PDB file of C-alpha atoms in Angstrom:
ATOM      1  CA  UNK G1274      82.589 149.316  73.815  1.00 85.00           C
ATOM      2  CA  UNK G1275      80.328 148.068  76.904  1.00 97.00           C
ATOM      3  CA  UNK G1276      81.178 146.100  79.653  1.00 98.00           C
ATOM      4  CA  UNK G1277      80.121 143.320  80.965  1.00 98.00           C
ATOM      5  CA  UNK G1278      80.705 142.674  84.876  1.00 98.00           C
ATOM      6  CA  UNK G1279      80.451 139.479  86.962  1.00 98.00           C
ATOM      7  CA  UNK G1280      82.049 140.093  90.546  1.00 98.00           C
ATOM      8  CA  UNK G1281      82.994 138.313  93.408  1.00 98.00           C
ATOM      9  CA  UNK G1282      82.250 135.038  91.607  1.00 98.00           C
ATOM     10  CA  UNK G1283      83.121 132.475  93.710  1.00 98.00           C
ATOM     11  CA  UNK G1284      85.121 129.028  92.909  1.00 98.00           C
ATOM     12  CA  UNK G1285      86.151 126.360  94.981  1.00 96.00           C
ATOM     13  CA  UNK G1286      89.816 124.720  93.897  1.00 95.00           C
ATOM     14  CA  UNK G1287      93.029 123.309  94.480  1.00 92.00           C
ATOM     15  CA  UNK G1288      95.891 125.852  94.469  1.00 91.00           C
ATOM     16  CA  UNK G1289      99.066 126.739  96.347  1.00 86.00           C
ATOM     17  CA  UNK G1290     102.833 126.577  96.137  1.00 88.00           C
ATOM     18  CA  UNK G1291     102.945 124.671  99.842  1.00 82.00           C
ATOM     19  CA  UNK G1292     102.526 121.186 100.101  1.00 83.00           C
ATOM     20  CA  UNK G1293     100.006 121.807 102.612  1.00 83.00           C
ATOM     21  CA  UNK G1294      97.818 124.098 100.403  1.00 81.00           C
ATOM     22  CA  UNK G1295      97.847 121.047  97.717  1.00 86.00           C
ATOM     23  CA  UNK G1296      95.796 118.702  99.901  1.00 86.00           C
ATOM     24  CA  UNK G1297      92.763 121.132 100.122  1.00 91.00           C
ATOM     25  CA  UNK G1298      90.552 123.576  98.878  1.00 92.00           C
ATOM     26  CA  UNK G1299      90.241 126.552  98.684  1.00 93.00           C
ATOM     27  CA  UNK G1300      88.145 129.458  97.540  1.00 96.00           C
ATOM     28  CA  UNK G1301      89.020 131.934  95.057  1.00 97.00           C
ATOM     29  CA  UNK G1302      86.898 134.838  93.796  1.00 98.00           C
ATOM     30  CA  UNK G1303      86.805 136.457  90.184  1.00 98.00           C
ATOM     31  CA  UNK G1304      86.075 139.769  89.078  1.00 98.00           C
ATOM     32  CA  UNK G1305      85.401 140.132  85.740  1.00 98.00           C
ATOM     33  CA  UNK G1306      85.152 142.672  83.384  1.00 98.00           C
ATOM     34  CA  UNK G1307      84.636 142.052  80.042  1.00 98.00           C
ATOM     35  CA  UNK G1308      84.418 144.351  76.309  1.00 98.00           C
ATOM     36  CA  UNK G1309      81.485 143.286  74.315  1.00 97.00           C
ATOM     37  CA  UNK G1310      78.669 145.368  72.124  1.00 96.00           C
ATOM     38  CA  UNK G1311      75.523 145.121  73.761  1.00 97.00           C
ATOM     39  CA  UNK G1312      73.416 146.814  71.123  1.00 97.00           C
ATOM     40  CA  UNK G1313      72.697 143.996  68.962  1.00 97.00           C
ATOM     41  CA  UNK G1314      71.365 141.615  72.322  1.00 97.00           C
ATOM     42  CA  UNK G1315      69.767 144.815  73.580  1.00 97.00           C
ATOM     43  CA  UNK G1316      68.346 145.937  70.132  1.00 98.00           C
ATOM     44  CA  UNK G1317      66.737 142.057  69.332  1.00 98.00           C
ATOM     45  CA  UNK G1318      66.157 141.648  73.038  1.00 97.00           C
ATOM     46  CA  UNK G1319      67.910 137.988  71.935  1.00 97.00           C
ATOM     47  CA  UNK G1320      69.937 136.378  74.842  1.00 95.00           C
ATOM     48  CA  UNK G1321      71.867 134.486  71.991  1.00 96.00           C
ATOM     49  CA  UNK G1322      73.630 137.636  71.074  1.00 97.00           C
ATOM     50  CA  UNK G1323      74.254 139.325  74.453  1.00 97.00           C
ATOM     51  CA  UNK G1324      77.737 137.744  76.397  1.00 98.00           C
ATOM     52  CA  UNK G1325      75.604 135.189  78.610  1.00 97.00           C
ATOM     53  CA  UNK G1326      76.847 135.640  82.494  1.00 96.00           C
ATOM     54  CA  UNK G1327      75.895 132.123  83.318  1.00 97.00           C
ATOM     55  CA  UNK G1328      77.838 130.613  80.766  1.00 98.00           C
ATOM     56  CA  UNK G1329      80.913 132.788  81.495  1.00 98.00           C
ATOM     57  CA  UNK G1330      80.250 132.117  85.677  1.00 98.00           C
ATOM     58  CA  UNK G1331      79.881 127.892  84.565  1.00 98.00           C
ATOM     59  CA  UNK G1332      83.411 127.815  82.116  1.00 98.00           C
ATOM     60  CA  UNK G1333      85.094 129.657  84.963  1.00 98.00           C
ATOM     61  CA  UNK G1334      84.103 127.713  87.553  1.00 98.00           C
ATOM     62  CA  UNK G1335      85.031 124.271  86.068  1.00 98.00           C
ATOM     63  CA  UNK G1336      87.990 125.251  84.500  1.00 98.00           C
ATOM     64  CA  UNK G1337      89.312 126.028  88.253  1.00 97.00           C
ATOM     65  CA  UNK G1338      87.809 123.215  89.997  1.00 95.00           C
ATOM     66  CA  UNK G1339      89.328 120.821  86.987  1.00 96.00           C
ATOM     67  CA  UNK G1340      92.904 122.375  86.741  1.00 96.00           C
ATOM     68  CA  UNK G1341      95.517 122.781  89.734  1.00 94.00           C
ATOM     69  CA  UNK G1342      98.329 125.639  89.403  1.00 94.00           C
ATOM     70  CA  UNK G1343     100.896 126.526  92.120  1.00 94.00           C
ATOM     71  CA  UNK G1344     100.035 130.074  91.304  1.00 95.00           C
ATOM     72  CA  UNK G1345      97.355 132.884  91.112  1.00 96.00           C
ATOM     73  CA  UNK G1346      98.994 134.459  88.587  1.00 97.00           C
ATOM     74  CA  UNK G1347      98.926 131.221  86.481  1.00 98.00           C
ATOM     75  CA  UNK G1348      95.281 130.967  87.428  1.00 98.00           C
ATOM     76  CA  UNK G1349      94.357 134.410  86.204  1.00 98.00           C
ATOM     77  CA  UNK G1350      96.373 133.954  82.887  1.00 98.00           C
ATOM     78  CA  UNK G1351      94.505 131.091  81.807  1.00 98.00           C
ATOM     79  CA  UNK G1352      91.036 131.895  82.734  1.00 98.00           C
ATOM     80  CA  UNK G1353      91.514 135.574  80.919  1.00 98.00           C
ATOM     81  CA  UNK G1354      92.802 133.355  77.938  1.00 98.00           C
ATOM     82  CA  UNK G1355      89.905 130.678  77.961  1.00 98.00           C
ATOM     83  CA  UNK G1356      87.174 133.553  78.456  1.00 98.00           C
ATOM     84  CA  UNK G1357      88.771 135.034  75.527  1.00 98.00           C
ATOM     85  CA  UNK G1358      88.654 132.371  73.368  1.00 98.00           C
ATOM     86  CA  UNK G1359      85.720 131.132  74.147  1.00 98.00           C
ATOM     87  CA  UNK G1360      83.171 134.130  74.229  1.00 97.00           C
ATOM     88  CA  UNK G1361      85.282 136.524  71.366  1.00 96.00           C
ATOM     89  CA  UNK G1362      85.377 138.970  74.234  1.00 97.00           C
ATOM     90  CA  UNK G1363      88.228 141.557  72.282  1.00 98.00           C
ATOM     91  CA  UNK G1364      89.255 142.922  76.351  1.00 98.00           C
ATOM     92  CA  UNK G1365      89.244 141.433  79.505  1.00 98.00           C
ATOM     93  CA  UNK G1366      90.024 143.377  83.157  1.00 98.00           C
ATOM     94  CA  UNK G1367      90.298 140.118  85.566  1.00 98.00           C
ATOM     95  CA  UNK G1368      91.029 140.116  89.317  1.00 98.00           C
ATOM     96  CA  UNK G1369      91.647 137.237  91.152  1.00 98.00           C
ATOM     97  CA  UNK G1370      90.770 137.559  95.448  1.00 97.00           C
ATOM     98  CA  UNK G1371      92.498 134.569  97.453  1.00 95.00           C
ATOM     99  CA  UNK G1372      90.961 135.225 100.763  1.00 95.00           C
ATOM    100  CA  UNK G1373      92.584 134.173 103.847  1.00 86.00           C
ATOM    101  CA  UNK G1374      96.295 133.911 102.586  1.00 86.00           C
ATOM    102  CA  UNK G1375      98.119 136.414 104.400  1.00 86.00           C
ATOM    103  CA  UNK G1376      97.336 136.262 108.152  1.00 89.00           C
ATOM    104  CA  UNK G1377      96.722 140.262 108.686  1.00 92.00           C
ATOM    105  CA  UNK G1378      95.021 140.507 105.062  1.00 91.00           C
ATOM    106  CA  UNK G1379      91.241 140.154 104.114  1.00 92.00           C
ATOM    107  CA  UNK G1380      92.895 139.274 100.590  1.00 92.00           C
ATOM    108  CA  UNK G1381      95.508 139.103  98.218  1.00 95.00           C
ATOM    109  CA  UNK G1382      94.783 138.592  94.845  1.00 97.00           C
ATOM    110  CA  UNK G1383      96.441 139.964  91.097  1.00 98.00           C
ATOM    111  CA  UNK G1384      94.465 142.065  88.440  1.00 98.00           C
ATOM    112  CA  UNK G1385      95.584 142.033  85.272  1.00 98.00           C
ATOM    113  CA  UNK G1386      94.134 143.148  81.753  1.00 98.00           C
ATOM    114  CA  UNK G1387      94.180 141.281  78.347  1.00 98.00           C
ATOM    115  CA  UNK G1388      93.350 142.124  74.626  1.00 97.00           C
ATOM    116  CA  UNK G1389      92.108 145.519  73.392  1.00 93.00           C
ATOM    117  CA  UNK G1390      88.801 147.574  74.273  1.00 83.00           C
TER     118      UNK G1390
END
């Protein structure tokens, strides 16, 4: 199976256990990797059957700028989930960066993996 790869996408939303952190937003970045046969997009040279980046970076991004979740974890679940769904990708690899959270940390962030390759 091939993967597709979108990385460091960025998103702007609302998310945080602390009262403060639910007052403001933040950013989050994605890293996605994604199962899905190439050969027939490659093959036709047909954008209709290749897993379209922009359409994946577009559902991500408004999904977490519409919904609000306490936690990353949450975040992650439901984003693999809706990407899922939505494209018929069989695998997902997802990691989700939340810059800035721990004082002495660049990031902290979960990865998790979904479905089957």
């Amino acid at each position: 199976m091939d993967i597709v790869f979108i990385k460091q996408l960025e998103v702007i939303t609302t998310i945080g256990v602390y009262e403060w952190e639910k007052s403001l937003q933040q950013k989050l970045y994605f890293d996605l990797e994604m199962a899905f046969d190439n050969r027939p997009a490659a093959l036709n040279d047909d954008i209709n059957l290749a897993l379209n980046y922009f359409s994946v970076s577009e559902v991500v991004n408004q999904f977490a700028q519409k919904h609000q979740f306490e936690l990353i974890e949450t975040m992650a679940e439901r984003v693999a989930a809706l990407i899922m769904e939505q494209f018929s990708v069989p695998w997902i690899k997802l990691t989700l960066h939340k810059p800035g959270a721990l004082p002495k940390a660049q990031s902290l962030g979960v990865q998790i993996e979904r479905g089957a390759r």
